[in-house]
mmCIF file of C-alpha atoms in Angstrom:
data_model
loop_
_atom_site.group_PDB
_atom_site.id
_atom_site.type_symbol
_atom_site.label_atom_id
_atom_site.label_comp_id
_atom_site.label_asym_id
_atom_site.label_seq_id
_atom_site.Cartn_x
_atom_site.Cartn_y
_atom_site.Cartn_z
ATOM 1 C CA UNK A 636 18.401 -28.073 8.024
ATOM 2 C CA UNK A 637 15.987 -29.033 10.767
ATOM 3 C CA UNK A 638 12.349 -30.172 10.239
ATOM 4 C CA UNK A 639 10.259 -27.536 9.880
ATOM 5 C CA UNK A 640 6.656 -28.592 10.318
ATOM 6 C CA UNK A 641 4.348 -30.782 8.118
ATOM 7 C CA UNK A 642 4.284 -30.643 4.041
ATOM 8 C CA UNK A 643 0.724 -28.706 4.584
ATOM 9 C CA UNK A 644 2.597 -25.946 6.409
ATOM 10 C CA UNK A 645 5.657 -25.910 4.548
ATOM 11 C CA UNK A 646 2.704 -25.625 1.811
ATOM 12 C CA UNK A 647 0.974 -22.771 3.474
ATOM 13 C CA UNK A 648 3.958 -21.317 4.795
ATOM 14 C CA UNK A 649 5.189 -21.019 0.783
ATOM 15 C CA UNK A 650 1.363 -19.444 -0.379
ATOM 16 C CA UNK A 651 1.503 -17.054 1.784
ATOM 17 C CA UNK A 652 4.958 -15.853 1.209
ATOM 18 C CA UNK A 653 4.111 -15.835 -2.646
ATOM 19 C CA UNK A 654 0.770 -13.941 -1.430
ATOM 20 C CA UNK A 655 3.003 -11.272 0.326
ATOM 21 C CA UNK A 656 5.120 -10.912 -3.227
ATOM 22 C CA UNK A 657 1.609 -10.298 -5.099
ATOM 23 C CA UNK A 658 0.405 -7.921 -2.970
ATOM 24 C CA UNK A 659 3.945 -6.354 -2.978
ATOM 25 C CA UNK A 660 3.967 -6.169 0.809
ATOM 26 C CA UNK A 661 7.766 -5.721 1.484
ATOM 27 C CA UNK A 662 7.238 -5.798 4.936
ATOM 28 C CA UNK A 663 5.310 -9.092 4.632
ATOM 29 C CA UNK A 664 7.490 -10.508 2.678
ATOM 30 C CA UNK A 665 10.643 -9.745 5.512
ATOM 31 C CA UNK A 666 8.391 -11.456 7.813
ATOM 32 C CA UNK A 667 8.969 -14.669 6.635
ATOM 33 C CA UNK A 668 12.960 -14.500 6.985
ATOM 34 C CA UNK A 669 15.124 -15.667 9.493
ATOM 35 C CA UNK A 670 17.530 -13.718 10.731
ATOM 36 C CA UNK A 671 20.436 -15.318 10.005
ATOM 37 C CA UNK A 672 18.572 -15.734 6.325
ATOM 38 C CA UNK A 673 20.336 -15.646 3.134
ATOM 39 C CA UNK A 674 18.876 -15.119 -0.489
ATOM 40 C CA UNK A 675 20.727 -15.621 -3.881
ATOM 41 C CA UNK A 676 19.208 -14.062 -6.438
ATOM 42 C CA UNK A 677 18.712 -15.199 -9.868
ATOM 43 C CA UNK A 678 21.921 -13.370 -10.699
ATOM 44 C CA UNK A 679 23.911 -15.261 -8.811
ATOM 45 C CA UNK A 680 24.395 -12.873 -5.600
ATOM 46 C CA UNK A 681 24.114 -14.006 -1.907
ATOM 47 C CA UNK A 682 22.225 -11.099 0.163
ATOM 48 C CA UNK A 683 22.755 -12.015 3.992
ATOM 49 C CA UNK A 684 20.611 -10.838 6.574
ATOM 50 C CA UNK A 685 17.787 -9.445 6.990
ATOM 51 C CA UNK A 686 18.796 -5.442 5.728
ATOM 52 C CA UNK A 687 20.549 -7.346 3.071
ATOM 53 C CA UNK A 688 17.298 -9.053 1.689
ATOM 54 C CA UNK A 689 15.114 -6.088 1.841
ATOM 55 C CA UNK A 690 17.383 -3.784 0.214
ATOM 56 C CA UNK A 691 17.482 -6.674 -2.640
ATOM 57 C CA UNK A 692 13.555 -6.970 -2.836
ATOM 58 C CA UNK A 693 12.549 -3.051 -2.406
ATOM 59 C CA UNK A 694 12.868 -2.703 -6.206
ATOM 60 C CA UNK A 695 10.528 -5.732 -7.597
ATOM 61 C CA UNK A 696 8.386 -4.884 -4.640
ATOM 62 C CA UNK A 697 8.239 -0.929 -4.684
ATOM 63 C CA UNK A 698 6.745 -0.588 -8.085
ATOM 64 C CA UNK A 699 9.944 0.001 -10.412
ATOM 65 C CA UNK A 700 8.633 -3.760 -12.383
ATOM 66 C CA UNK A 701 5.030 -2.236 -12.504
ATOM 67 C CA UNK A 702 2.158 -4.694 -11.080
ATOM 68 C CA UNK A 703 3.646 -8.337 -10.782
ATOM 69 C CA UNK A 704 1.816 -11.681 -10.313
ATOM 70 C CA UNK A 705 3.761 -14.882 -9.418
ATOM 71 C CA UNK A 706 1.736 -17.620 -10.346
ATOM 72 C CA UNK A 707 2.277 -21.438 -9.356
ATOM 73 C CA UNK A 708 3.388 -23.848 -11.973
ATOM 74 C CA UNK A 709 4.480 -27.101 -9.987
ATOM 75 C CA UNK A 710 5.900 -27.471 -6.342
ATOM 76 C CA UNK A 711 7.937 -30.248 -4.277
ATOM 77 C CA UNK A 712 7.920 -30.328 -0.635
ATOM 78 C CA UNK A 713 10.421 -32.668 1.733
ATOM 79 C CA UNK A 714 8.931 -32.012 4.622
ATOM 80 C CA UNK A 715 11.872 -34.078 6.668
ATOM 81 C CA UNK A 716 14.455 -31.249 5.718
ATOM 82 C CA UNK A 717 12.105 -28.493 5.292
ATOM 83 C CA UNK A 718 12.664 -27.834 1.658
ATOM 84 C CA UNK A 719 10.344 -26.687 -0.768
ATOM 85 C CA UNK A 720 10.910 -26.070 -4.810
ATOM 86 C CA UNK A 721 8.450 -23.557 -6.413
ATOM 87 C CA UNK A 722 7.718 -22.773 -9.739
ATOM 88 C CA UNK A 723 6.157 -20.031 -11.035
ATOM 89 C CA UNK A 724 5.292 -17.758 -14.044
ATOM 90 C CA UNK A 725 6.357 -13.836 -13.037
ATOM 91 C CA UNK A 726 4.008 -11.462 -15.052
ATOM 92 C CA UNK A 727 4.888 -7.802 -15.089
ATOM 93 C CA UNK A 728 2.306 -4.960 -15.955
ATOM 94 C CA UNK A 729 4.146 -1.808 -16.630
ATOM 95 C CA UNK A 730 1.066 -0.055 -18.186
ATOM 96 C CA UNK A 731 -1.640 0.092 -20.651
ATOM 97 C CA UNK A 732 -0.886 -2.228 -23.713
ATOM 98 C CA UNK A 733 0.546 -5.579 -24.500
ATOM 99 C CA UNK A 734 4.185 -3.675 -25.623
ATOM 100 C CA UNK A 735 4.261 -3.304 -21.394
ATOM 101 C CA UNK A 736 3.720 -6.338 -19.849
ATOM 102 C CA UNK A 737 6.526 -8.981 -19.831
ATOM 103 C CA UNK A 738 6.367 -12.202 -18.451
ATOM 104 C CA UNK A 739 9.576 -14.748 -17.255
ATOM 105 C CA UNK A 740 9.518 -18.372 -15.662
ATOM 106 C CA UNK A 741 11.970 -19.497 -13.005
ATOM 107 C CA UNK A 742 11.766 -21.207 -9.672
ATOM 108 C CA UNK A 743 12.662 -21.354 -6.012
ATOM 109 C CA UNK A 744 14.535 -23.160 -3.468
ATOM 110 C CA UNK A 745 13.060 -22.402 -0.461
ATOM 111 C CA UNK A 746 14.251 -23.711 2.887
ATOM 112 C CA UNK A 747 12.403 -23.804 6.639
ATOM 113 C CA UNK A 748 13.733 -24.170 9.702
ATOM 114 C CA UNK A 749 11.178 -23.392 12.629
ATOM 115 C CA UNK A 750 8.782 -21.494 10.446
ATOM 116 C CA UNK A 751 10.970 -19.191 9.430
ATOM 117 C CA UNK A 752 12.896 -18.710 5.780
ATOM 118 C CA UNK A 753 16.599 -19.656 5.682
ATOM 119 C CA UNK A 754 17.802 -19.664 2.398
ATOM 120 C CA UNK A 755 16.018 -18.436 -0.448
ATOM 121 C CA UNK A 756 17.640 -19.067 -3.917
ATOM 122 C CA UNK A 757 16.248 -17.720 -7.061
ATOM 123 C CA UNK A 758 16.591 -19.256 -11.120
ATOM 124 C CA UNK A 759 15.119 -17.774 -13.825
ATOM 125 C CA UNK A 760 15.056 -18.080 -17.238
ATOM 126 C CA UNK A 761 14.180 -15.099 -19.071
#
């Protein structure tokens, strides 16, 4: 990977792709992507391209989860190779009372190459 900027963008480039989740902004979100871009999901599957991502993302971002919040836990930057590792907590509001909300921890891999996303990969544990 080539450098992609300083550990305070790769920083702010990483809040305000997790803003873009929390606001469910698909199109936001696809902003952020290369487009050569690849994301694995937590299940293991590679998604290439930019169609490819979207399609994977329209269901956690259209609704079908309910209201989600992704909220930093810890994060490591290497600015020289433009990687950053994101944790978060994922809470899901489905509705009114406690029986619909669920909540799961995982993290990211995220990796920059001239301000753009090329590889996203997702673990979770549920």
């Amino acid at each position: 990977m080539t450098t992609s900027g300083t550990r305070e963008e790769l920083s702010t480039l990483t809040d305000q792709f997790v803003a873009a989740f929390n606001r469910q902004d698909l199109d936001g979100v696809m902003s952020f992507f290369a487009e050569t871009a690849v994301y694995r999901d937590a299940y293991g599957k590679e998604h290439k391209g930019p169609a490819a991502i979207r399609t994977a993302f329209e269901p956690v971002l259209n609704g079908k989860l309910g209201k989600i919040h992704f909220k930093g836990e810890d994060r490591f930057i290497d600015a020289d190779t433009g990687k950053v590792m994101d944790s978060w907590t994922l809470r899901m509001h489905m509705g009114e009372g406690a029986e619909k909300e669920a909540s799961m921890t995982g993290l990211d891999l995220l990796y920059f190459a001239g301000g753009k996303l090329v590889t996203k990969t997702t673990y979770r544990r549920g």
